[in-house]
mmCIF file of C-alpha atoms in Angstrom:
data_model
loop_
_atom_site.group_PDB
_atom_site.id
_atom_site.type_symbol
_atom_site.label_atom_id
_atom_site.label_comp_id
_atom_site.label_asym_id
_atom_site.label_seq_id
_atom_site.Cartn_x
_atom_site.Cartn_y
_atom_site.Cartn_z
ATOM 1 C CA LEU A 150 98.943 112.004 81.088
ATOM 2 C CA LEU A 151 96.322 109.378 82.205
ATOM 3 C CA ALA A 152 95.800 111.468 85.350
ATOM 4 C CA ARG A 153 92.592 113.425 85.621
ATOM 5 C CA SER A 154 92.575 116.919 84.127
ATOM 6 C CA GLN A 155 89.939 119.617 84.763
ATOM 7 C CA TYR A 156 86.413 118.538 85.558
ATOM 8 C CA CYS A 157 83.241 119.642 83.800
ATOM 9 C CA ASN A 158 81.663 122.793 85.119
ATOM 10 C CA PRO A 159 78.174 121.949 86.287
ATOM 11 C CA GLY A 160 77.342 125.638 86.607
ATOM 12 C CA LEU A 161 75.437 125.368 89.882
ATOM 13 C CA LYS A 162 73.607 128.425 91.151
ATOM 14 C CA VAL A 163 74.673 129.712 94.545
ATOM 15 C CA LEU A 164 73.478 132.481 96.798
ATOM 16 C CA SER A 165 76.761 134.351 97.089
ATOM 17 C CA SER A 166 79.708 134.739 94.733
ATOM 18 C CA ARG A 167 82.322 137.091 96.127
ATOM 19 C CA THR A 168 85.515 135.079 95.723
ATOM 20 C CA GLU A 169 86.530 131.683 94.446
ATOM 21 C CA ALA A 170 88.125 128.966 96.542
ATOM 22 C CA PRO A 171 91.880 129.157 95.993
ATOM 23 C CA ASN A 172 92.601 125.489 96.664
ATOM 24 C CA ARG A 173 89.682 123.521 95.285
ATOM 25 C CA SER A 174 90.241 120.692 92.813
ATOM 26 C CA PHE A 175 86.548 120.459 91.971
ATOM 27 C CA LEU A 176 84.031 122.593 90.058
ATOM 28 C CA THR A 177 86.629 124.669 88.254
ATOM 29 C CA HIS A 178 84.394 127.630 87.520
ATOM 30 C CA SER A 179 81.982 127.546 90.475
ATOM 31 C CA THR A 180 81.450 130.791 92.322
ATOM 32 C CA TYR A 181 81.088 129.650 95.926
ATOM 33 C CA THR A 182 82.190 132.241 98.431
ATOM 34 C CA THR A 183 85.300 131.683 100.564
ATOM 35 C CA ASP A 184 85.176 134.934 102.521
ATOM 36 C CA THR A 185 85.590 133.364 105.937
ATOM 37 C CA LYS A 186 85.766 136.732 107.675
ATOM 38 C CA SER A 187 82.293 137.844 106.653
ATOM 39 C CA ARG A 188 80.573 134.461 106.613
ATOM 40 C CA GLU A 189 79.895 131.909 109.325
ATOM 41 C CA GLU A 190 79.820 128.152 108.981
ATOM 42 C CA ASN A 191 76.419 126.594 108.416
ATOM 43 C CA LYS A 192 75.583 125.104 111.833
ATOM 44 C CA LYS A 193 72.963 122.777 110.392
ATOM 45 C CA THR A 194 75.536 121.391 107.944
ATOM 46 C CA ILE A 195 78.084 120.895 110.737
ATOM 47 C CA GLU A 196 75.594 119.068 112.955
ATOM 48 C CA SER A 197 74.472 116.791 110.125
ATOM 49 C CA LEU A 198 78.059 115.884 109.292
ATOM 50 C CA TYR A 199 78.856 115.118 112.937
ATOM 51 C CA ARG A 200 75.842 112.776 113.105
ATOM 52 C CA LEU A 201 77.324 110.871 110.162
ATOM 53 C CA SER A 202 80.707 110.586 111.965
ATOM 54 C CA VAL A 203 82.379 112.776 109.334
ATOM 55 C CA ASP A 204 85.709 114.347 110.282
ATOM 56 C CA VAL A 205 84.610 117.997 110.085
ATOM 57 C CA LYS A 206 88.075 119.216 111.119
ATOM 58 C CA LYS A 207 89.499 117.626 107.991
ATOM 59 C CA ILE A 208 86.950 119.400 105.784
ATOM 60 C CA ARG A 209 87.518 122.659 107.639
ATOM 61 C CA ARG A 210 91.261 122.353 107.077
ATOM 62 C CA LEU A 211 91.110 121.491 103.378
ATOM 63 C CA LYS A 212 87.854 122.912 102.002
ATOM 64 C CA GLU A 213 86.235 125.155 104.549
ATOM 65 C CA TRP A 214 84.366 127.040 101.828
ATOM 66 C CA VAL A 215 81.965 124.072 101.555
ATOM 67 C CA LEU A 216 80.882 124.583 105.164
ATOM 68 C CA LEU A 217 80.041 128.227 104.499
ATOM 69 C CA GLN A 218 77.304 127.572 101.953
ATOM 70 C CA GLU A 219 73.766 128.423 102.991
ATOM 71 C CA VAL A 220 72.244 125.463 101.145
ATOM 72 C CA ALA A 221 73.516 121.900 101.601
ATOM 73 C CA TYR A 222 71.985 118.436 101.290
ATOM 74 C CA VAL A 223 73.921 116.382 103.824
ATOM 75 C CA GLN A 224 71.182 113.971 104.935
ATOM 76 C CA GLU A 225 69.769 113.624 101.417
ATOM 77 C CA VAL A 226 73.158 112.764 99.882
ATOM 78 C CA ALA A 227 73.932 110.324 102.697
ATOM 79 C CA GLY A 228 70.527 108.698 102.222
ATOM 80 C CA ILE A 229 71.090 108.133 98.501
ATOM 81 C CA LEU A 230 74.537 106.644 99.155
ATOM 82 C CA GLN A 231 73.125 104.325 101.821
ATOM 83 C CA GLU A 232 70.327 103.321 99.476
ATOM 84 C CA MET A 233 72.987 102.234 96.991
ATOM 85 C CA GLY A 234 74.656 100.075 99.622
ATOM 86 C CA ALA A 235 77.204 102.299 101.350
ATOM 87 C CA ASP A 236 77.560 101.724 105.101
ATOM 88 C CA GLU A 237 78.198 104.538 107.593
ATOM 89 C CA PRO A 238 82.031 104.454 107.414
ATOM 90 C CA ALA A 239 81.853 104.480 103.597
ATOM 91 C CA VAL A 240 79.509 107.484 103.594
ATOM 92 C CA ALA A 241 81.781 109.349 105.999
ATOM 93 C CA ASN A 242 84.832 108.554 103.888
ATOM 94 C CA ILE A 243 83.139 109.767 100.677
ATOM 95 C CA LEU A 244 82.046 113.051 102.247
ATOM 96 C CA GLU A 245 85.472 113.648 103.791
ATOM 97 C CA ARG A 246 87.211 113.094 100.443
ATOM 98 C CA CYS A 247 84.651 115.035 98.433
ATOM 99 C CA PRO A 248 82.738 117.393 100.738
ATOM 100 C CA GLU A 249 81.415 119.243 97.660
ATOM 101 C CA ALA A 250 79.005 116.331 97.282
ATOM 102 C CA ILE A 251 76.729 117.829 99.931
ATOM 103 C CA LEU A 252 76.129 120.819 97.654
ATOM 104 C CA ARG A 253 74.478 118.545 95.083
ATOM 105 C CA SER A 254 70.705 118.291 95.017
ATOM 106 C CA PRO A 255 69.101 114.843 95.221
ATOM 107 C CA ALA A 256 67.803 115.303 91.667
ATOM 108 C CA GLU A 257 71.325 115.894 90.334
ATOM 109 C CA ILE A 258 72.768 112.903 92.164
ATOM 110 C CA ASN A 259 69.982 110.576 91.035
ATOM 111 C CA ALA A 260 70.462 111.734 87.452
ATOM 112 C CA GLN A 261 74.181 110.936 87.719
ATOM 113 C CA ARG A 262 73.343 107.615 89.342
ATOM 114 C CA ALA A 263 71.137 106.676 86.374
ATOM 115 C CA LEU A 264 73.925 107.614 83.947
ATOM 116 C CA TRP A 265 76.573 105.489 85.644
ATOM 117 C CA GLN A 266 74.158 102.583 85.868
ATOM 118 C CA LEU A 267 74.270 102.448 82.054
ATOM 119 C CA VAL A 268 77.781 100.959 82.318
ATOM 120 C CA CYS A 269 77.843 99.446 85.824
ATOM 121 C CA GLN A 270 76.793 95.829 86.338
ATOM 122 C CA ASN A 271 74.913 96.650 89.523
ATOM 123 C CA GLU A 272 74.735 99.148 92.366
ATOM 124 C CA LYS A 273 77.367 97.239 94.314
ATOM 125 C CA GLN A 274 79.891 98.027 91.585
ATOM 126 C CA LEU A 275 78.588 101.600 91.360
ATOM 127 C CA ILE A 276 79.014 102.385 95.042
ATOM 128 C CA LYS A 277 82.483 100.839 94.960
ATOM 129 C CA LEU A 278 83.435 103.223 92.142
ATOM 130 C CA ILE A 279 81.984 106.175 94.043
ATOM 131 C CA GLU A 280 84.056 105.251 97.107
ATOM 132 C CA GLN A 281 87.202 105.153 94.969
ATOM 133 C CA PHE A 282 86.478 108.183 92.765
ATOM 134 C CA PRO A 283 83.951 110.438 94.529
ATOM 135 C CA GLU A 284 84.968 113.625 92.710
ATOM 136 C CA SER A 285 84.363 112.043 89.312
ATOM 137 C CA PHE A 286 80.886 110.868 90.310
ATOM 138 C CA PHE A 287 79.790 114.153 91.834
ATOM 139 C CA THR A 288 80.700 116.017 88.659
ATOM 140 C CA THR A 289 77.054 116.146 87.724
ATOM 141 C CA GLY A 290 76.894 118.716 84.929
ATOM 142 C CA TYR A 291 76.226 118.190 81.240
ATOM 143 C CA HIS A 292 73.966 115.170 81.693
ATOM 144 C CA GLU A 293 72.799 115.182 78.073
ATOM 145 C CA ASN A 294 76.381 115.215 76.770
ATOM 146 C CA GLN A 295 77.434 112.527 79.233
ATOM 147 C CA LYS A 296 74.603 110.214 78.236
ATOM 148 C CA ALA A 297 75.118 110.761 74.494
ATOM 149 C CA ASN A 298 78.855 110.046 74.821
ATOM 150 C CA ILE A 299 78.287 106.897 76.894
ATOM 151 C CA LEU A 300 75.914 105.553 74.225
ATOM 152 C CA PHE A 301 78.371 106.537 71.469
ATOM 153 C CA PHE A 302 81.244 104.708 73.161
ATOM 154 C CA GLN A 303 79.067 101.622 73.545
ATOM 155 C CA GLU A 304 78.106 101.752 69.863
ATOM 156 C CA LEU A 305 81.782 102.160 68.981
ATOM 157 C CA GLY A 306 82.498 98.836 70.687
ATOM 158 C CA LEU A 307 84.159 99.921 73.918
ATOM 159 C CA LYS A 308 83.383 97.554 76.783
ATOM 160 C CA ASN A 309 81.553 98.922 79.796
ATOM 161 C CA ASN A 310 84.539 98.360 82.086
ATOM 162 C CA ILE A 311 86.626 100.619 79.826
ATOM 163 C CA ILE A 312 83.901 103.272 79.788
ATOM 164 C CA THR A 313 83.733 103.210 83.605
ATOM 165 C CA ARG A 314 87.490 103.742 83.641
ATOM 166 C CA PHE A 315 86.961 106.783 81.425
ATOM 167 C CA LEU A 316 84.251 108.084 83.763
ATOM 168 C CA THR A 317 86.571 107.858 86.761
ATOM 169 C CA SER A 318 89.903 108.899 85.228
ATOM 170 C CA ALA A 319 88.874 111.211 82.377
ATOM 171 C CA PRO A 320 85.379 112.529 83.160
ATOM 172 C CA ASN A 321 85.920 115.679 81.105
ATOM 173 C CA ILE A 322 85.796 113.787 77.795
ATOM 174 C CA PHE A 323 82.081 113.263 78.479
ATOM 175 C CA CYS A 324 81.472 117.013 78.755
ATOM 176 C CA SER A 325 82.052 117.692 75.050
ATOM 177 C CA PRO A 326 79.133 117.405 72.627
ATOM 178 C CA VAL A 327 79.065 113.903 71.179
ATOM 179 C CA GLU A 328 79.411 115.374 67.676
ATOM 180 C CA LYS A 329 82.849 116.708 68.599
ATOM 181 C CA ASN A 330 84.044 113.306 69.828
ATOM 182 C CA LYS A 331 82.603 111.639 66.737
ATOM 183 C CA LYS A 332 84.531 114.036 64.512
ATOM 184 C CA VAL A 333 87.811 113.174 66.262
ATOM 185 C CA ILE A 334 87.142 109.444 65.840
ATOM 186 C CA GLU A 335 86.273 109.918 62.164
ATOM 187 C CA THR A 336 89.545 111.829 61.651
ATOM 188 C CA LEU A 337 91.502 108.981 63.259
ATOM 189 C CA GLN A 338 89.706 106.376 61.143
ATOM 190 C CA ARG A 339 90.239 108.293 57.927
ATOM 191 C CA ASN A 340 93.961 108.780 58.615
ATOM 192 C CA TYR A 341 94.434 105.162 59.676
ATOM 193 C CA LEU A 342 93.115 104.006 56.304
ATOM 194 C CA SER A 343 95.084 106.610 54.343
ATOM 195 C CA LEU A 344 98.296 105.504 56.118
ATOM 196 C CA GLY A 345 97.788 101.954 54.889
ATOM 197 C CA GLY A 346 95.768 100.438 57.710
ATOM 198 C CA SER A 347 93.132 97.885 56.766
ATOM 199 C CA ASP A 348 89.380 98.068 57.273
ATOM 200 C CA ALA A 349 89.535 94.751 59.115
ATOM 201 C CA ASN A 350 91.973 96.077 61.738
ATOM 202 C CA MET A 351 90.698 99.651 62.006
ATOM 203 C CA LYS A 352 88.136 99.051 64.756
ATOM 204 C CA VAL A 353 90.626 97.164 66.933
ATOM 205 C CA TRP A 354 93.239 99.897 66.386
ATOM 206 C CA ILE A 355 90.837 102.705 67.330
ATOM 207 C CA LEU A 356 89.559 100.912 70.427
ATOM 208 C CA LYS A 357 93.090 100.124 71.607
ATOM 209 C CA LEU A 358 94.185 103.722 71.047
ATOM 210 C CA LEU A 359 91.223 105.070 73.031
ATOM 211 C CA SER A 360 91.734 102.534 75.823
ATOM 212 C CA GLN A 361 95.379 103.567 76.179
ATOM 213 C CA ASN A 362 94.763 107.301 75.976
ATOM 214 C CA PRO A 363 91.173 108.618 76.118
ATOM 215 C CA PHE A 364 92.525 112.172 76.292
ATOM 216 C CA ILE A 365 92.949 112.006 72.511
ATOM 217 C CA LEU A 366 89.326 113.114 72.420
ATOM 218 C CA LEU A 367 90.245 116.453 73.991
ATOM 219 C CA ASN A 368 92.148 117.373 70.830
ATOM 220 C CA THR A 369 90.597 118.911 67.764
ATOM 221 C CA SER A 370 90.476 117.030 64.482
ATOM 222 C CA THR A 371 92.555 119.865 62.950
ATOM 223 C CA ALA A 372 95.383 119.414 65.484
ATOM 224 C CA ILE A 373 95.452 115.662 64.841
ATOM 225 C CA GLN A 374 95.664 116.247 61.103
ATOM 226 C CA GLU A 375 98.508 118.767 61.483
ATOM 227 C CA ASN A 376 100.616 116.398 63.599
ATOM 228 C CA LEU A 377 100.248 113.521 61.157
ATOM 229 C CA GLU A 378 101.138 115.765 58.223
ATOM 230 C CA PHE A 379 104.243 116.978 60.081
ATOM 231 C CA LEU A 380 105.491 113.401 60.446
ATOM 232 C CA GLN A 381 104.881 112.695 56.771
ATOM 233 C CA LYS A 382 106.734 115.875 55.785
ATOM 234 C CA SER A 383 109.620 114.709 58.017
ATOM 235 C CA ASP A 384 110.087 111.757 55.621
ATOM 236 C CA PHE A 385 108.488 109.115 57.829
ATOM 237 C CA SER A 386 106.721 106.593 55.614
ATOM 238 C CA ASP A 387 103.035 105.877 56.142
ATOM 239 C CA GLN A 388 103.898 102.593 57.825
ATOM 240 C CA GLU A 389 106.406 104.319 60.099
ATOM 241 C CA VAL A 390 103.825 106.942 61.091
ATOM 242 C CA LEU A 391 101.430 104.150 62.087
ATOM 243 C CA GLN A 392 104.246 102.530 64.039
ATOM 244 C CA LEU A 393 104.884 105.782 65.928
ATOM 245 C CA LEU A 394 101.195 106.200 66.717
ATOM 246 C CA SER A 395 101.062 102.724 68.218
ATOM 247 C CA LYS A 396 104.275 103.142 70.214
ATOM 248 C CA LEU A 397 103.263 106.549 71.573
ATOM 249 C CA LYS A 398 99.745 105.343 72.446
ATOM 250 C CA GLY A 399 98.219 108.425 70.879
ATOM 251 C CA PHE A 400 100.151 110.872 73.072
ATOM 252 C CA ILE A 401 101.623 112.300 69.872
ATOM 253 C CA PHE A 402 98.322 114.111 69.348
ATOM 254 C CA GLN A 403 98.975 116.165 72.459
ATOM 255 C CA LEU A 404 102.083 117.654 70.842
ATOM 256 C CA THR A 405 102.462 120.310 68.178
ATOM 257 C CA PRO A 406 104.586 120.340 65.002
ATOM 258 C CA THR A 407 106.735 123.071 66.594
ATOM 259 C CA THR A 408 107.574 121.086 69.751
ATOM 260 C CA MET A 409 108.282 117.924 67.750
ATOM 261 C CA GLN A 410 110.566 119.816 65.391
ATOM 262 C CA LYS A 411 112.524 121.334 68.286
ATOM 263 C CA SER A 412 112.995 117.936 69.956
ATOM 264 C CA MET A 413 114.159 116.313 66.735
ATOM 265 C CA LEU A 414 116.615 119.137 66.005
ATOM 266 C CA PHE A 415 118.014 118.852 69.538
ATOM 267 C CA SER A 416 118.564 115.102 69.123
ATOM 268 C CA LYS A 417 120.155 115.589 65.715
ATOM 269 C CA ASN A 418 122.690 118.072 67.141
ATOM 270 C CA VAL A 419 123.441 115.958 70.222
ATOM 271 C CA PHE A 420 123.993 112.708 68.355
ATOM 272 C CA LYS A 421 125.530 114.398 65.302
ATOM 273 C CA CYS A 422 123.569 112.251 62.899
ATOM 274 C CA SER A 423 122.045 112.554 59.444
ATOM 275 C CA ASP A 424 118.312 112.930 58.802
ATOM 276 C CA GLN A 425 118.025 109.225 58.029
ATOM 277 C CA GLU A 426 119.928 108.237 61.175
ATOM 278 C CA LEU A 427 117.748 110.576 63.233
ATOM 279 C CA LYS A 428 114.619 108.985 61.822
ATOM 280 C CA GLU A 429 115.913 105.539 62.781
ATOM 281 C CA LEU A 430 116.674 106.776 66.299
ATOM 282 C CA VAL A 431 113.154 108.215 66.672
ATOM 283 C CA LEU A 432 111.579 104.962 65.479
ATOM 284 C CA LYS A 433 113.743 103.108 67.977
ATOM 285 C CA CYS A 434 112.970 105.577 70.775
ATOM 286 C CA PRO A 435 109.837 107.723 70.176
ATOM 287 C CA ALA A 436 110.665 109.578 73.402
ATOM 288 C CA LEU A 437 113.066 111.660 71.289
ATOM 289 C CA LEU A 438 109.996 112.992 69.519
ATOM 290 C CA TYR A 439 107.655 113.177 72.466
ATOM 291 C CA TYR A 440 109.734 114.735 75.254
ATOM 292 C CA SER A 441 110.443 118.466 75.215
ATOM 293 C CA VAL A 442 113.972 119.841 74.841
ATOM 294 C CA PRO A 443 114.335 120.774 78.563
ATOM 295 C CA ILE A 444 113.407 117.221 79.622
ATOM 296 C CA LEU A 445 115.804 115.657 77.111
ATOM 297 C CA GLU A 446 118.579 118.035 78.243
ATOM 298 C CA GLU A 447 118.054 117.135 81.889
ATOM 299 C CA ARG A 448 118.054 113.384 81.269
ATOM 300 C CA LEU A 449 121.026 113.557 78.950
ATOM 301 C CA GLY A 450 122.941 115.614 81.509
ATOM 302 C CA GLY A 451 122.135 113.092 84.236
ATOM 303 C CA LEU A 452 123.531 110.237 82.132
ATOM 304 C CA LEU A 453 126.706 112.149 81.241
ATOM 305 C CA LYS A 454 127.293 112.914 84.939
ATOM 306 C CA GLU A 455 127.312 109.176 85.611
ATOM 307 C CA GLY A 456 130.176 108.805 83.115
ATOM 308 C CA ILE A 457 128.027 107.405 80.299
ATOM 309 C CA SER A 458 129.087 108.501 76.820
ATOM 310 C CA ILE A 459 127.023 109.989 73.993
ATOM 311 C CA ALA A 460 127.977 106.964 71.887
ATOM 312 C CA GLN A 461 126.457 104.612 74.483
ATOM 313 C CA ILE A 462 123.260 106.664 74.637
ATOM 314 C CA ARG A 463 123.001 106.718 70.851
ATOM 315 C CA GLU A 464 123.348 102.946 70.830
ATOM 316 C CA THR A 465 120.591 102.578 73.424
ATOM 317 C CA PRO A 466 118.480 105.789 73.222
ATOM 318 C CA MET A 467 115.560 104.180 75.099
ATOM 319 C CA VAL A 468 117.439 104.991 78.306
ATOM 320 C CA LEU A 469 116.206 108.579 77.829
ATOM 321 C CA GLU A 470 112.697 107.358 78.622
ATOM 322 C CA LEU A 471 113.814 107.006 82.249
ATOM 323 C CA THR A 472 113.967 109.880 84.722
ATOM 324 C CA THR A 473 117.357 110.892 86.104
ATOM 325 C CA GLN A 474 116.376 109.590 89.556
ATOM 326 C CA ILE A 475 115.490 106.143 88.188
ATOM 327 C CA VAL A 476 118.736 105.961 86.208
ATOM 328 C CA GLN A 477 120.809 106.877 89.296
ATOM 329 C CA TYR A 478 119.013 104.278 91.411
ATOM 330 C CA ARG A 479 119.541 101.517 88.841
ATOM 331 C CA ILE A 480 123.204 102.387 88.276
ATOM 332 C CA LYS A 481 123.783 102.281 92.045
ATOM 333 C CA LYS A 482 122.183 98.827 92.325
ATOM 334 C CA LEU A 483 124.165 97.449 89.389
ATOM 335 C CA SER A 484 127.418 98.970 90.669
ATOM 336 C CA ALA A 485 126.931 97.135 93.971
ATOM 337 C CA LEU A 486 127.134 93.919 91.936
ATOM 338 C CA GLY A 487 130.317 95.062 90.237
ATOM 339 C CA TYR A 488 128.594 95.859 86.938
ATOM 340 C CA ASN A 489 130.189 98.885 85.259
ATOM 341 C CA VAL A 490 127.705 100.723 83.036
ATOM 342 C CA LYS A 491 130.453 103.034 81.772
ATOM 343 C CA SER A 492 132.096 100.239 79.856
ATOM 344 C CA GLY A 493 129.124 97.922 79.348
ATOM 345 C CA SER A 494 125.809 98.083 77.568
ATOM 346 C CA LEU A 495 122.995 100.317 78.793
ATOM 347 C CA GLU A 496 120.447 97.597 78.034
ATOM 348 C CA SER A 497 120.534 96.539 81.674
ATOM 349 C CA LEU A 498 119.200 99.968 82.673
ATOM 350 C CA ASN A 499 116.281 99.893 80.265
ATOM 351 C CA GLY A 500 112.666 98.898 80.570
ATOM 352 C CA THR A 501 109.989 98.964 83.227
ATOM 353 C CA LYS A 502 110.628 98.299 86.896
ATOM 354 C CA LYS A 503 109.760 94.653 86.301
ATOM 355 C CA ASP A 504 112.134 94.428 83.303
ATOM 356 C CA PHE A 505 114.968 95.906 85.351
ATOM 357 C CA GLU A 506 114.398 93.547 88.274
ATOM 358 C CA VAL A 507 114.567 90.570 85.893
ATOM 359 C CA ASN A 508 117.859 91.801 84.377
ATOM 360 C CA TYR A 509 119.230 92.615 87.817
ATOM 361 C CA GLY A 510 118.370 89.122 89.026
ATOM 362 C CA LYS A 511 120.212 87.543 86.084
ATOM 363 C CA ILE A 512 123.333 89.596 86.728
ATOM 364 C CA GLN A 513 123.162 88.793 90.442
ATOM 365 C CA SER A 514 122.785 85.051 89.905
ATOM 366 C CA LYS A 515 125.628 85.063 87.401
ATOM 367 C CA LYS A 516 127.887 86.726 89.943
ATOM 368 C CA GLU A 517 126.956 84.269 92.700
ATOM 369 C CA ARG A 518 127.299 81.185 90.494
ATOM 370 C CA PRO A 519 130.215 78.912 91.655
ATOM 371 C CA MET A 520 133.287 78.773 89.442
ATOM 372 C CA PHE A 521 133.153 74.963 89.257
ATOM 373 C CA ASN A 522 130.417 72.591 88.179
ATOM 374 C CA PRO A 523 129.276 70.740 91.311
ATOM 375 C CA VAL A 524 127.803 67.845 89.331
ATOM 376 C CA ALA A 525 130.882 67.262 87.150
ATOM 377 C CA PRO A 526 132.719 63.944 87.850
ATOM 378 C CA LEU A 527 135.850 64.242 89.942
ATOM 379 C CA ASN A 528 139.249 63.519 88.447
ATOM 380 C CA THR A 529 140.613 60.325 90.061
ATOM 381 C CA GLN A 530 143.975 62.013 90.634
ATOM 382 C CA ASP A 531 142.171 64.688 92.674
#
């Protein structure tokens, strides 16, 4: 969910627009031609790329449509990157990873450069970000929206390093008009207070929520309101709703009342529990609310295949947060130590990779511990 979704459409004008590239991950609605039969590669572009030691074969294999465009700015783009501090290998790497960059005019790139400098400490940091996330940087459309949103986030209190993370991992949230993002934030603030949150903690809560999941801003204020009302109608108290929001890191806003209702009904039937017991299970394991029925079915089936009972899963529902592959791997490792998950607690399976390794280490050391105390005094008769 923190992976990048669709990029902004910069709406560049091109000379030909017969068909769209079938495999591009950039410029979702651009109309560059990919008719390789009727078009020839731009020789000037090819020669310029070779002079920069760019692997043209790689571009030809992955995004040949870029090489077919009649207008390209290879030397100009390379010059701007070098001016910012990129050496020749870095320039070549950027253009190989994001060949669409050469279709950007110098004016567009310099405008984007000025925007990112609003949150970057210096050009050294900027060029480092471009090397790591070239596609995000060369998404150069909607400059007015981008600038307004950057300034809004700064006014909101987000640190520049968080905003740069947004620019690289969620660039599309900057495409929306700033008024739309403001409305979403206002909806969150209003609901936080109505659910019992305090004015003193509201700013910290909002900033933490955004830092964990900036994609909240892609939702509408209406959708957010509907989801919160669904939880309240499901007999979760205001405090419990706030608890769920914090545990789910805002991902709850990417659901719908219908999907949440289906997941809760599935869990209720599987665990054969009352409404109150179901609510307690959801508070203990919000995954029961967040994951869709097919995902819950698959993970439940994987656990049952390993000989784990429904009663065990109900006791430790957090195990459903793990994929079937992770569960199988962890069971195999624990079994090698003689630990039987069928008869023991599932707590040892839970948690992050780091949590599991800690638990595994404790079980391993306990098994290897000698049966006698080596520092105990010997019996004189012995």
